[in-house]
Amino acid sequence: MKIAVLPGDGIGTEIVAEAVKVLNVLDLPLEMESALVGGAAYEAHGHPLPESTLKLAKEADAVLFGAVGDWKYDTLDRPLRPEQAILGLRKNLGLFANFRPAICYEQLVGASSLKPELIAGLDILIIRELTGDIYFGQPRGRRTAADGHFPGSEEAFDTMRYSRPEIERIAHVAFQAARKRNKKVTSVDKANVLETFQFWKDVVTEVHTQYPDVELQHMYVDNAAMQLVKAPKAFDVIVTGNMFGDILSDEASMLTGSIGMLPSASLNSQNQGLYEPSHGSAPDIAGKGVANPLATILSAAMMLRFSLNHAEAADRIEAAVKSVLAQGLRTPDIYSEGTTKVGTAQMGDAVSKALR
Ligand code: IPM
Ligand code: MG
């Protein structure tokens, strides 16, 4: 089993190192090869997603990804910005289905800014369409170089679009995921204003006829943002477009107290996948050894389950993470009084030890 390891920028290198450490404890034939991506690749090769990195990712069974980005790249032409690396990987590998679970761990109920009773036992899954929508429509603006460069343009636009097959396949993914959970899908749209999302709503409704055992609810995105903080446990699976999914998944992650805990998976139709923490590169704490590696370690578990067919090893990693939390070990982002503060590497060591 081949894994492309792409640590990226900021805390990416530190957290991915811990996930690799944990994977190495498992007695599995994993072949891991690393490459540069994002700002690090731009510095070394002049491009955030060099051909060699893309090739490695394409040929692997799975990609373990850290994070990309730094404010110092904000003024680069858009195609050279670190974020283009992750967008390029998603598009080139066809990773249209993004799974972003928001799970509240029992020991971390106090880390949330919401009342404990609202989030205790929370387990929701956001399924975000990842290769369409306004992210991949036609752009034009000051830093657009794809279809020409328009320095000083006084107008800019991006185009929101979805095709029937794009909506159908993500709807199937959502209904099938719901079947394995609490059998409820909330499709989030803005059909009251946007044609793209009226179409989305119509197609999701059609696909639903094939899943009579699953309940389907439609919700406008503004209302969904409100319901997520009002009664998050009322949701099971949320399915939505690329842009709304980007925003709602950040909101949902904060329900649980720490974005440092949440993994994600992005899959294509062959179950080849890219696995990354839901958080970003956090340049403000990079290199300090304080970042929480658990989201990346849990992403490695998702990788074993979804792309590498080792569900049992995934269960073991997840159990090891729960056991270090039960031991009271906490990185600063989830620290509270009465627990033990540890750094990035100590947390990775503790998970490895629990695994053994
Ligand atoms: C995410 C990130 C990315 C996105 C950025 C870095 C391009 O915010 O994965 O949610 O907008 O999809
Ligand atoms: Mg985001």
Short mmCIF file of C-alpha atoms and ligand atoms in Angstrom, two decimals:
data_model
loop_
_atom_site.label_atom_id
_atom_site.label_comp_id
_atom_site.label_asym_id
_atom_site.label_seq_id
_atom_site.Cartn_x
_atom_site.Cartn_y
_atom_site.Cartn_z
CA MET A 1 0.00 0.00 0.00
CA LYS A 2 1.49 3.26 -1.15
CA ILE A 3 0.97 6.46 0.81
CA ALA A 4 2.08 9.85 -0.49
CA VAL A 5 3.02 11.95 2.52
CA LEU A 6 2.62 15.70 1.87
CA PRO A 7 3.28 17.68 5.06
CA GLY A 8 3.10 21.17 3.50
CA ASP A 9 3.58 24.38 5.48
CA GLY A 10 3.40 25.76 9.00
CA ILE A 11 2.46 23.14 11.58
CA GLY A 12 1.91 20.65 8.71
CA THR A 13 5.37 19.12 9.05
CA GLU A 14 5.09 18.69 12.83
CA ILE A 15 1.65 17.07 12.89
CA VAL A 16 2.25 14.79 9.90
CA ALA A 17 5.45 13.51 11.54
CA GLU A 18 3.34 12.32 14.49
CA ALA A 19 0.80 10.59 12.26
CA VAL A 20 3.65 8.80 10.44
CA LYS A 21 5.07 7.79 13.82
CA VAL A 22 1.72 6.25 14.76
CA LEU A 23 1.33 4.46 11.40
CA ASN A 24 4.78 2.95 11.83
CA VAL A 25 3.69 1.28 15.06
CA LEU A 26 1.11 -0.74 13.15
CA ASP A 27 2.48 -3.88 11.67
CA LEU A 28 1.29 -3.14 8.14
CA PRO A 29 3.09 -3.12 4.78
CA LEU A 30 2.85 0.66 4.27
CA GLU A 31 5.17 2.26 1.78
CA MET A 32 5.41 5.98 2.57
CA GLU A 33 7.06 8.57 0.34
CA SER A 34 7.19 12.30 1.10
CA ALA A 35 7.11 15.32 -1.19
CA LEU A 36 6.87 19.08 -0.93
CA VAL A 37 3.56 20.88 -1.39
CA GLY A 38 2.19 24.41 -0.89
CA GLY A 39 4.49 27.26 0.11
CA ALA A 40 7.34 24.83 0.78
CA ALA A 41 7.13 23.56 -2.81
CA TYR A 42 6.86 27.11 -4.14
CA GLU A 43 10.09 28.05 -2.34
CA ALA A 44 11.94 25.00 -3.65
CA HIS A 45 10.44 24.54 -7.14
CA GLY A 46 8.58 27.79 -7.92
CA HIS A 47 5.18 26.04 -7.89
CA PRO A 48 2.86 24.99 -5.03
CA LEU A 49 1.99 21.69 -6.76
CA PRO A 50 5.04 20.51 -8.74
CA GLU A 51 4.53 17.80 -11.38
CA SER A 52 6.57 15.35 -9.30
CA THR A 53 4.32 15.85 -6.26
CA LEU A 54 1.16 15.45 -8.33
CA LYS A 55 2.56 12.28 -9.92
CA LEU A 56 3.40 10.79 -6.51
CA ALA A 57 -0.12 11.57 -5.28
CA LYS A 58 -1.78 10.09 -8.36
CA GLU A 59 0.19 6.87 -8.12
CA ALA A 60 -0.46 6.38 -4.41
CA ASP A 61 -3.41 4.55 -2.86
CA ALA A 62 -3.84 7.44 -0.47
CA VAL A 63 -2.41 10.86 0.33
CA LEU A 64 -1.67 11.94 3.88
CA PHE A 65 -1.73 15.73 3.83
CA GLY A 66 -0.78 18.29 6.48
CA ALA A 67 -1.73 21.87 5.70
CA VAL A 68 -0.69 24.66 3.34
CA GLY A 69 -0.53 28.43 3.45
CA ASP A 70 1.10 31.41 5.03
CA TRP A 71 0.18 35.09 4.99
CA LYS A 72 3.45 35.89 3.29
CA TYR A 73 2.09 34.41 0.05
CA ASP A 74 -1.07 36.58 0.00
CA THR A 75 0.23 38.87 -2.73
CA LEU A 76 1.31 36.14 -5.16
CA ASP A 77 -0.58 35.58 -8.40
CA ARG A 78 -3.42 33.20 -7.61
CA PRO A 79 -2.04 30.13 -9.47
CA LEU A 80 1.12 30.31 -7.37
CA ARG A 81 -0.54 30.54 -3.97
CA PRO A 82 -0.18 27.57 -1.60
CA GLU A 83 -3.98 26.99 -1.54
CA GLN A 84 -3.84 26.12 -5.25
CA ALA A 85 -1.97 22.95 -4.32
CA ILE A 86 -4.87 21.50 -2.39
CA LEU A 87 -7.39 22.66 -5.00
CA GLY A 88 -5.20 21.14 -7.73
CA LEU A 89 -4.94 17.82 -5.90
CA ARG A 90 -8.71 17.70 -5.37
CA LYS A 91 -9.39 18.44 -9.05
CA ASN A 92 -6.66 16.25 -10.54
CA LEU A 93 -7.50 13.24 -8.39
CA GLY A 94 -11.25 13.79 -8.76
CA LEU A 95 -11.76 13.95 -5.00
CA PHE A 96 -15.37 15.08 -5.10
CA ALA A 97 -16.61 13.71 -1.78
CA ASN A 98 -15.32 15.42 1.33
CA PHE A 99 -16.20 13.87 4.70
CA ARG A 100 -15.89 16.19 7.68
CA PRO A 101 -17.14 14.59 10.86
CA ALA A 102 -17.76 16.75 13.93
CA ILE A 103 -17.57 14.52 16.96
CA CYS A 104 -17.52 15.71 20.53
CA TYR A 105 -15.21 13.57 22.67
CA GLU A 106 -16.62 12.94 26.12
CA GLN A 107 -13.52 14.30 27.87
CA LEU A 108 -13.58 17.53 25.86
CA VAL A 109 -17.19 18.58 26.44
CA GLY A 110 -15.87 21.53 28.49
CA ALA A 111 -13.70 22.80 25.62
CA SER A 112 -16.72 23.94 23.61
CA SER A 113 -18.08 27.47 23.88
CA LEU A 114 -21.59 25.96 23.83
CA LYS A 115 -23.40 24.55 26.87
CA PRO A 116 -22.32 20.95 27.56
CA GLU A 117 -25.87 19.60 27.21
CA LEU A 118 -26.06 20.95 23.65
CA ILE A 119 -22.98 19.10 22.46
CA ALA A 120 -22.44 16.07 24.72
CA GLY A 121 -22.59 13.04 22.46
CA LEU A 122 -22.53 15.15 19.28
CA ASP A 123 -21.72 13.10 16.19
CA ILE A 124 -22.57 14.74 12.88
CA LEU A 125 -21.09 14.27 9.44
CA ILE A 126 -20.77 17.05 6.91
CA ILE A 127 -20.44 15.82 3.35
CA ARG A 128 -19.12 18.64 1.22
CA GLU A 129 -19.02 18.47 -2.59
CA LEU A 130 -15.41 19.33 -3.34
CA THR A 131 -14.72 19.72 -7.04
CA GLY A 132 -17.53 21.96 -8.32
CA ASP A 133 -19.48 25.09 -7.35
CA ILE A 134 -18.08 28.61 -7.32
CA TYR A 135 -14.63 27.21 -6.45
CA PHE A 136 -14.16 25.84 -9.95
CA GLY A 137 -16.37 28.12 -12.05
CA GLN A 138 -14.93 30.78 -14.28
CA PRO A 139 -13.15 33.49 -12.29
CA ARG A 140 -12.00 36.89 -13.33
CA GLY A 141 -10.30 39.51 -11.24
CA ARG A 142 -7.13 41.19 -10.13
CA ARG A 143 -5.17 38.01 -9.46
CA THR A 144 -6.71 35.70 -12.05
CA ALA A 145 -4.03 34.43 -14.31
CA ALA A 146 -5.73 31.28 -15.60
CA ASP A 147 -7.60 33.10 -18.35
CA GLY A 148 -5.32 36.12 -18.49
CA HIS A 149 -4.06 38.60 -15.95
CA PHE A 150 -6.09 41.72 -15.27
CA PRO A 151 -4.00 44.05 -13.16
CA GLY A 152 -6.00 46.85 -11.65
CA SER A 153 -9.35 45.55 -12.89
CA GLU A 154 -12.23 47.38 -11.22
CA GLU A 155 -14.59 44.43 -11.49
CA ALA A 156 -14.29 40.79 -10.46
CA PHE A 157 -16.53 37.73 -10.60
CA ASP A 158 -16.63 34.03 -9.91
CA THR A 159 -19.18 31.69 -11.42
CA MET A 160 -21.32 29.32 -9.36
CA ARG A 161 -22.30 26.17 -11.25
CA TYR A 162 -23.26 22.53 -10.78
CA SER A 163 -24.11 19.84 -13.30
CA ARG A 164 -26.63 17.03 -12.74
CA PRO A 165 -24.00 14.23 -12.51
CA GLU A 166 -22.00 16.24 -9.97
CA ILE A 167 -25.04 16.64 -7.72
CA GLU A 168 -26.25 13.07 -8.23
CA ARG A 169 -23.00 11.43 -7.19
CA ILE A 170 -22.59 13.46 -4.00
CA ALA A 171 -26.26 12.86 -3.12
CA HIS A 172 -25.70 9.09 -3.44
CA VAL A 173 -22.64 9.36 -1.18
CA ALA A 174 -24.71 11.21 1.43
CA PHE A 175 -27.68 8.82 1.40
CA GLN A 176 -25.37 5.80 1.59
CA ALA A 177 -23.45 7.31 4.50
CA ALA A 178 -26.73 8.08 6.30
CA ARG A 179 -27.80 4.45 5.92
CA LYS A 180 -24.86 3.45 8.10
CA ARG A 181 -25.74 6.11 10.69
CA ASN A 182 -29.04 7.61 11.86
CA LYS A 183 -30.68 7.62 8.41
CA LYS A 184 -31.24 11.36 8.16
CA VAL A 185 -29.86 13.71 5.49
CA THR A 186 -30.14 17.48 5.58
CA SER A 187 -29.41 18.99 2.17
CA VAL A 188 -28.28 22.58 2.58
CA ASP A 189 -28.96 25.05 -0.24
CA LYS A 190 -29.89 28.63 -1.07
CA ALA A 191 -32.69 27.73 -3.45
CA ASN A 192 -34.68 30.83 -2.45
CA VAL A 193 -32.11 33.01 -4.23
CA LEU A 194 -29.73 30.99 -6.40
CA GLU A 195 -30.61 28.99 -9.52
CA THR A 196 -27.62 26.70 -8.92
CA PHE A 197 -29.10 25.64 -5.61
CA GLN A 198 -32.68 25.29 -6.87
CA PHE A 199 -31.22 22.75 -9.28
CA TRP A 200 -29.25 21.17 -6.43
CA LYS A 201 -32.43 20.81 -4.36
CA ASP A 202 -34.39 19.30 -7.28
CA VAL A 203 -31.69 16.73 -8.12
CA VAL A 204 -31.16 15.70 -4.47
CA THR A 205 -34.94 15.22 -4.17
CA GLU A 206 -34.91 12.95 -7.25
CA VAL A 207 -32.00 10.84 -5.99
CA HIS A 208 -33.80 10.50 -2.65
CA THR A 209 -36.54 8.38 -4.28
CA GLN A 210 -33.95 5.57 -4.39
CA TYR A 211 -33.46 5.77 -0.61
CA PRO A 212 -36.95 5.60 0.92
CA ASP A 213 -35.47 4.35 4.21
CA VAL A 214 -33.53 7.61 4.68
CA GLU A 215 -35.23 10.81 5.80
CA LEU A 216 -34.45 13.90 3.69
CA GLN A 217 -34.81 17.47 4.91
CA HIS A 218 -33.94 20.61 2.93
CA MET A 219 -32.58 23.67 4.71
CA TYR A 220 -31.40 27.10 3.58
CA VAL A 221 -27.77 27.73 4.40
CA ASP A 222 -28.41 30.75 6.63
CA ASN A 223 -30.87 28.74 8.70
CA ALA A 224 -28.45 25.80 8.80
CA ALA A 225 -25.75 28.09 10.22
CA MET A 226 -28.20 29.09 12.94
CA GLN A 227 -29.48 25.57 13.69
CA LEU A 228 -25.91 24.31 14.01
CA VAL A 229 -25.36 26.43 17.11
CA LYS A 230 -28.94 26.19 18.37
CA ALA A 231 -29.49 22.42 18.26
CA PRO A 232 -26.54 20.69 16.57
CA LYS A 233 -27.59 17.23 17.70
CA ALA A 234 -30.71 17.47 15.51
CA PHE A 235 -28.44 16.83 12.49
CA ASP A 236 -27.07 13.50 11.30
CA VAL A 237 -25.62 13.87 7.78
CA ILE A 238 -25.43 17.30 6.16
CA VAL A 239 -24.80 17.36 2.40
CA THR A 240 -24.00 20.60 0.65
CA GLY A 241 -21.99 22.35 -2.05
CA ASN A 242 -18.34 23.30 -1.99
CA MET A 243 -18.67 26.86 -0.71
CA PHE A 244 -21.39 26.32 1.91
CA GLY A 245 -19.59 23.16 3.02
CA ASP A 246 -16.37 25.10 3.53
CA ILE A 247 -18.11 27.55 5.84
CA LEU A 248 -20.43 25.17 7.70
CA SER A 249 -17.68 22.64 8.37
CA ASP A 250 -15.56 25.28 10.12
CA GLU A 251 -18.59 26.24 12.18
CA ALA A 252 -19.38 22.62 13.02
CA SER A 253 -15.78 21.94 14.02
CA MET A 254 -15.92 24.66 16.65
CA LEU A 255 -19.00 23.08 18.27
CA THR A 256 -16.67 20.41 19.52
CA GLY A 257 -14.27 22.86 21.14
CA SER A 258 -11.19 22.25 19.11
CA ILE A 259 -10.60 22.15 15.41
CA GLY A 260 -7.36 20.40 16.42
CA MET A 261 -9.34 17.19 16.92
CA LEU A 262 -11.13 16.85 13.61
CA PRO A 263 -9.98 14.70 10.69
CA SER A 264 -11.26 14.74 7.14
CA ALA A 265 -11.29 12.52 4.09
CA SER A 266 -11.68 13.46 0.43
CA LEU A 267 -12.51 10.55 -1.84
CA ASN A 268 -12.88 9.88 -5.55
CA SER A 269 -15.04 7.21 -7.16
CA GLN A 270 -12.27 4.58 -6.80
CA ASN A 271 -11.95 5.22 -3.05
CA GLN A 272 -8.56 6.74 -3.57
CA GLY A 273 -8.38 9.50 -1.02
CA LEU A 274 -6.64 12.48 0.49
CA TYR A 275 -6.66 12.67 4.27
CA GLU A 276 -5.99 15.86 6.17
CA PRO A 277 -6.85 17.57 9.43
CA SER A 278 -9.76 20.00 9.16
CA HIS A 279 -7.58 22.84 10.43
CA GLY A 280 -5.05 24.95 8.55
CA SER A 281 -1.31 25.58 8.71
CA ALA A 282 -1.45 27.89 11.78
CA PRO A 283 1.76 29.81 10.96
CA ASP A 284 1.48 31.65 14.31
CA ILE A 285 2.34 28.50 16.27
CA ALA A 286 4.48 26.72 13.66
CA GLY A 287 7.81 25.33 14.83
CA LYS A 288 6.92 25.64 18.52
CA GLY A 289 6.02 22.00 19.07
CA VAL A 290 2.61 22.86 20.54
CA ALA A 291 0.23 21.96 17.69
CA ASN A 292 -2.33 19.24 18.30
CA PRO A 293 -1.47 16.21 16.09
CA LEU A 294 -4.68 14.31 16.91
CA ALA A 295 -6.69 15.53 13.90
CA THR A 296 -3.93 14.27 11.61
CA ILE A 297 -3.57 11.00 13.51
CA LEU A 298 -7.35 10.52 13.25
CA SER A 299 -7.11 11.36 9.53
CA ALA A 300 -4.59 8.53 9.19
CA ALA A 301 -7.19 6.27 10.82
CA MET A 302 -9.78 7.37 8.25
CA MET A 303 -7.22 6.60 5.54
CA LEU A 304 -6.79 3.04 6.81
CA ARG A 305 -10.57 2.57 6.90
CA PHE A 306 -11.63 4.16 3.59
CA SER A 307 -8.72 3.72 1.18
CA LEU A 308 -6.52 0.94 2.58
CA ASN A 309 -9.14 -1.53 3.78
CA HIS A 310 -7.79 -1.82 7.32
CA ALA A 311 -10.81 -0.87 9.40
CA GLU A 312 -9.50 -2.79 12.35
CA ALA A 313 -6.25 -0.79 12.46
CA ALA A 314 -8.35 2.38 12.20
CA ASP A 315 -10.41 1.29 15.21
CA ARG A 316 -7.19 0.69 17.13
CA ILE A 317 -5.89 4.20 16.43
CA GLU A 318 -9.19 5.77 17.44
CA ALA A 319 -9.23 3.76 20.66
CA ALA A 320 -5.63 4.85 21.37
CA VAL A 321 -6.61 8.51 20.94
CA LYS A 322 -9.53 8.08 23.35
CA SER A 323 -7.23 6.45 25.85
CA VAL A 324 -4.68 9.32 25.84
CA LEU A 325 -7.54 11.74 26.36
CA ALA A 326 -8.75 9.61 29.26
CA GLN A 327 -5.21 9.74 30.68
CA GLY A 328 -5.68 13.52 30.80
CA LEU A 329 -3.06 14.44 28.20
CA ARG A 330 -3.86 17.68 26.37
CA THR A 331 -2.10 19.93 23.87
CA PRO A 332 -2.58 23.64 24.68
CA ASP A 333 -5.61 24.06 22.36
CA ILE A 334 -7.66 21.58 24.41
CA TYR A 335 -6.02 22.13 27.80
CA SER A 336 -8.18 22.77 30.85
CA GLU A 337 -7.39 22.88 34.55
CA GLY A 338 -6.67 19.51 36.11
CA THR A 339 -5.29 17.99 32.89
CA THR A 340 -1.67 17.52 31.78
CA LYS A 341 -0.31 19.85 29.12
CA VAL A 342 1.86 18.12 26.50
CA GLY A 343 3.51 19.11 23.22
CA THR A 344 3.06 17.76 19.70
CA ALA A 345 5.68 15.01 19.88
CA GLN A 346 4.69 13.91 23.39
CA MET A 347 1.11 13.52 22.20
CA GLY A 348 2.26 11.40 19.23
CA ASP A 349 4.41 9.31 21.56
CA ALA A 350 1.48 8.78 23.93
CA VAL A 351 -0.79 7.59 21.11
CA SER A 352 1.96 5.24 19.84
CA LYS A 353 2.42 3.85 23.35
CA ALA A 354 -1.32 3.34 23.81
CA LEU A 355 -1.39 1.51 20.45
CA ARG A 356 1.35 -0.86 21.50
C1 IPM B 1 -10.60 23.89 3.44
C2 IPM B 1 -9.79 25.13 3.18
C3 IPM B 1 -9.57 25.24 1.68
C4 IPM B 1 -10.93 25.39 1.03
C5 IPM B 1 -8.61 26.34 1.22
C6 IPM B 1 -7.28 26.25 1.91
C7 IPM B 1 -8.44 26.33 -0.28
O1 IPM B 1 -10.42 26.25 3.71
O2 IPM B 1 -10.14 22.80 3.10
O3 IPM B 1 -11.69 24.01 4.00
O4 IPM B 1 -11.46 26.50 0.95
O5 IPM B 1 -11.48 24.39 0.60
MG MG B 2 -12.11 25.81 4.87
#
